[in-house]
């Protein structure tokens, strides 16, 4: 008898309420973070039309691209920002930032600039038997224009 390897199939995902859901500009779609991917739901049919998977760790933020309302940005604890065509469910570009990304923000009139919250190294100082809380840093990153898919 030949033994087969273990096959893991993801059926559900994780909590849909980790980050708030985001609507498309025309309100035809709603985007929900679910573990290491983003689910795209149709607001008219209520069905999941796409699962945007490509991150290797928890997705920590999603935003509609202010320059192109048919695209969605996602950031993750894996240190990357991904740009998606959510209508077709296609990954357009991956920006490798490096540190764990907790959230990101795009100013309305910024040209390819985003603001990210990242973890700073935790101090080893202990005060009153409590460790200092997580310390975050707000950084500005310019996303370069490139024809390459991985930047």
PDB file of N, CA and C in Angstrom, residues 18-19 33 35-36 38 55 57-63 72-84 95 97 100-105 115-117:
ATOM      1  N   UNK A  18     -10.917  41.140  11.541  1.00  0.00           N
ATOM      2  CA  UNK A  18      -9.607  41.578  12.020  1.00  0.00           C
ATOM      3  C   UNK A  18      -9.388  43.042  11.674  1.00  0.00           C
ATOM      4  N   UNK A  19      -9.697  43.429  10.481  1.00  0.00           N
ATOM      5  CA  UNK A  19      -9.639  44.814  10.021  1.00  0.00           C
ATOM      6  C   UNK A  19     -11.003  45.158   9.438  1.00  0.00           C
ATOM      7  N   UNK A  33     -10.581  41.423   4.977  1.00  0.00           N
ATOM      8  CA  UNK A  33      -9.338  40.723   5.307  1.00  0.00           C
ATOM      9  C   UNK A  33      -9.712  39.402   5.951  1.00  0.00           C
ATOM     10  N   UNK A  35      -7.278  36.400   7.234  1.00  0.00           N
ATOM     11  CA  UNK A  35      -5.991  35.720   7.376  1.00  0.00           C
ATOM     12  C   UNK A  35      -4.953  36.321   6.459  1.00  0.00           C
ATOM     13  N   UNK A  36      -4.343  35.476   5.618  1.00  0.00           N
ATOM     14  CA  UNK A  36      -3.298  35.976   4.718  1.00  0.00           C
ATOM     15  C   UNK A  36      -3.833  36.264   3.316  1.00  0.00           C
ATOM     16  N   UNK A  38      -7.326  38.371   0.984  1.00  0.00           N
ATOM     17  CA  UNK A  38      -8.432  39.328   0.985  1.00  0.00           C
ATOM     18  C   UNK A  38      -9.562  38.720   0.178  1.00  0.00           C
ATOM     19  N   UNK A  55      -0.034  36.956  -0.116  1.00  0.00           N
ATOM     20  CA  UNK A  55       0.720  37.286   1.095  1.00  0.00           C
ATOM     21  C   UNK A  55       1.081  35.988   1.820  1.00  0.00           C
ATOM     22  N   UNK A  57       1.770  36.078   5.218  1.00  0.00           N
ATOM     23  CA  UNK A  57       1.455  36.298   6.631  1.00  0.00           C
ATOM     24  C   UNK A  57       0.167  37.109   6.699  1.00  0.00           C
ATOM     25  N   UNK A  58      -0.287  37.396   7.872  1.00  0.00           N
ATOM     26  CA  UNK A  58      -1.551  38.075   8.115  1.00  0.00           C
ATOM     27  C   UNK A  58      -1.636  39.410   7.372  1.00  0.00           C
ATOM     28  N   UNK A  59      -2.708  39.621   6.628  1.00  0.00           N
ATOM     29  CA  UNK A  59      -2.961  40.899   5.970  1.00  0.00           C
ATOM     30  C   UNK A  59      -3.415  41.879   7.049  1.00  0.00           C
ATOM     31  N   UNK A  60      -2.757  43.038   7.106  1.00  0.00           N
ATOM     32  CA  UNK A  60      -3.017  43.982   8.191  1.00  0.00           C
ATOM     33  C   UNK A  60      -3.702  45.264   7.737  1.00  0.00           C
ATOM     34  N   UNK A  61      -3.881  45.441   6.430  1.00  0.00           N
ATOM     35  CA  UNK A  61      -4.558  46.640   5.959  1.00  0.00           C
ATOM     36  C   UNK A  61      -4.932  46.542   4.493  1.00  0.00           C
ATOM     37  N   UNK A  62      -6.044  47.187   4.139  1.00  0.00           N
ATOM     38  CA  UNK A  62      -6.487  47.248   2.746  1.00  0.00           C
ATOM     39  C   UNK A  62      -7.010  48.646   2.463  1.00  0.00           C
ATOM     40  N   UNK A  63      -6.744  49.136   1.249  1.00  0.00           N
ATOM     41  CA  UNK A  63      -7.221  50.442   0.815  1.00  0.00           C
ATOM     42  C   UNK A  63      -7.435  50.429  -0.685  1.00  0.00           C
ATOM     43  N   UNK A  72      -6.792  47.741  -5.679  1.00  0.00           N
ATOM     44  CA  UNK A  72      -6.795  47.659  -4.223  1.00  0.00           C
ATOM     45  C   UNK A  72      -5.374  47.410  -3.744  1.00  0.00           C
ATOM     46  N   UNK A  73      -4.959  48.126  -2.692  1.00  0.00           N
ATOM     47  CA  UNK A  73      -3.689  47.869  -2.027  1.00  0.00           C
ATOM     48  C   UNK A  73      -3.956  47.004  -0.806  1.00  0.00           C
ATOM     49  N   UNK A  74      -3.024  46.103  -0.506  1.00  0.00           N
ATOM     50  CA  UNK A  74      -3.059  45.356   0.755  1.00  0.00           C
ATOM     51  C   UNK A  74      -1.657  45.343   1.330  1.00  0.00           C
ATOM     52  N   UNK A  75      -1.565  45.411   2.657  1.00  0.00           N
ATOM     53  CA  UNK A  75      -0.265  45.291   3.323  1.00  0.00           C
ATOM     54  C   UNK A  75      -0.357  44.152   4.325  1.00  0.00           C
ATOM     55  N   UNK A  76       0.808  43.638   4.713  1.00  0.00           N
ATOM     56  CA  UNK A  76       0.816  42.423   5.510  1.00  0.00           C
ATOM     57  C   UNK A  76       1.968  42.412   6.504  1.00  0.00           C
ATOM     58  N   UNK A  77       1.848  41.525   7.479  1.00  0.00           N
ATOM     59  CA  UNK A  77       2.946  41.292   8.415  1.00  0.00           C
ATOM     60  C   UNK A  77       4.157  40.694   7.703  1.00  0.00           C
ATOM     61  N   UNK A  78       3.998  40.228   6.466  1.00  0.00           N
ATOM     62  CA  UNK A  78       5.141  39.679   5.720  1.00  0.00           C
ATOM     63  C   UNK A  78       6.047  40.772   5.162  1.00  0.00           C
ATOM     64  N   UNK A  79       5.705  42.057   5.403  1.00  0.00           N
ATOM     65  CA  UNK A  79       6.559  43.167   4.990  1.00  0.00           C
ATOM     66  C   UNK A  79       6.363  43.615   3.559  1.00  0.00           C
ATOM     67  N   UNK A  80       5.242  43.231   2.945  1.00  0.00           N
ATOM     68  CA  UNK A  80       4.998  43.625   1.558  1.00  0.00           C
ATOM     69  C   UNK A  80       3.696  44.393   1.431  1.00  0.00           C
ATOM     70  N   UNK A  81       3.653  45.218   0.379  1.00  0.00           N
ATOM     71  CA  UNK A  81       2.423  45.859  -0.063  1.00  0.00           C
ATOM     72  C   UNK A  81       2.131  45.277  -1.432  1.00  0.00           C
ATOM     73  N   UNK A  82       0.901  44.855  -1.644  1.00  0.00           N
ATOM     74  CA  UNK A  82       0.521  44.288  -2.936  1.00  0.00           C
ATOM     75  C   UNK A  82      -0.566  45.166  -3.555  1.00  0.00           C
ATOM     76  N   UNK A  83      -0.468  45.328  -4.870  1.00  0.00           N
ATOM     77  CA  UNK A  83      -1.454  46.076  -5.641  1.00  0.00           C
ATOM     78  C   UNK A  83      -2.226  45.080  -6.492  1.00  0.00           C
ATOM     79  N   UNK A  84      -3.555  45.109  -6.385  1.00  0.00           N
ATOM     80  CA  UNK A  84      -4.418  44.139  -7.039  1.00  0.00           C
ATOM     81  C   UNK A  84      -5.375  44.810  -8.018  1.00  0.00           C
ATOM     82  N   UNK A  95       5.380  45.302  -3.650  1.00  0.00           N
ATOM     83  CA  UNK A  95       6.412  46.185  -3.131  1.00  0.00           C
ATOM     84  C   UNK A  95       6.947  45.570  -1.844  1.00  0.00           C
ATOM     85  N   UNK A  97       8.834  45.951   1.421  1.00  0.00           N
ATOM     86  CA  UNK A  97       9.241  47.026   2.316  1.00  0.00           C
ATOM     87  C   UNK A  97      10.244  46.500   3.336  1.00  0.00           C
ATOM     88  N   UNK A 100       7.644  44.306   9.508  1.00  0.00           N
ATOM     89  CA  UNK A 100       6.233  43.938   9.657  1.00  0.00           C
ATOM     90  C   UNK A 100       5.375  45.195   9.533  1.00  0.00           C
ATOM     91  N   UNK A 101       4.392  45.166   8.632  1.00  0.00           N
ATOM     92  CA  UNK A 101       3.530  46.314   8.387  1.00  0.00           C
ATOM     93  C   UNK A 101       2.214  46.136   9.138  1.00  0.00           C
ATOM     94  N   UNK A 102       1.913  47.089  10.010  1.00  0.00           N
ATOM     95  CA  UNK A 102       0.695  46.985  10.824  1.00  0.00           C
ATOM     96  C   UNK A 102      -0.503  47.682  10.185  1.00  0.00           C
ATOM     97  N   UNK A 103      -0.256  48.759   9.483  1.00  0.00           N
ATOM     98  CA  UNK A 103      -1.337  49.491   8.815  1.00  0.00           C
ATOM     99  C   UNK A 103      -0.710  50.444   7.823  1.00  0.00           C
ATOM    100  N   UNK A 104      -1.518  50.903   6.889  1.00  0.00           N
ATOM    101  CA  UNK A 104      -1.013  51.921   5.981  1.00  0.00           C
ATOM    102  C   UNK A 104      -2.116  52.869   5.560  1.00  0.00           C
ATOM    103  N   UNK A 105      -1.677  54.054   5.153  1.00  0.00           N
ATOM    104  CA  UNK A 105      -2.583  55.143   4.837  1.00  0.00           C
ATOM    105  C   UNK A 105      -2.075  55.820   3.572  1.00  0.00           C
ATOM    106  N   UNK A 115       1.928  56.094   3.852  1.00  0.00           N
ATOM    107  CA  UNK A 115       2.404  56.127   5.225  1.00  0.00           C
ATOM    108  C   UNK A 115       2.130  54.768   5.846  1.00  0.00           C
ATOM    109  N   UNK A 116       3.108  54.243   6.545  1.00  0.00           N
ATOM    110  CA  UNK A 116       3.006  52.913   7.143  1.00  0.00           C
ATOM    111  C   UNK A 116       3.274  52.985   8.631  1.00  0.00           C
ATOM    112  N   UNK A 117       2.621  52.119   9.394  1.00  0.00           N
ATOM    113  CA  UNK A 117       3.009  51.946  10.791  1.00  0.00           C
ATOM    114  C   UNK A 117       3.740  50.618  10.877  1.00  0.00           C
TER     115      UNK A 117
END
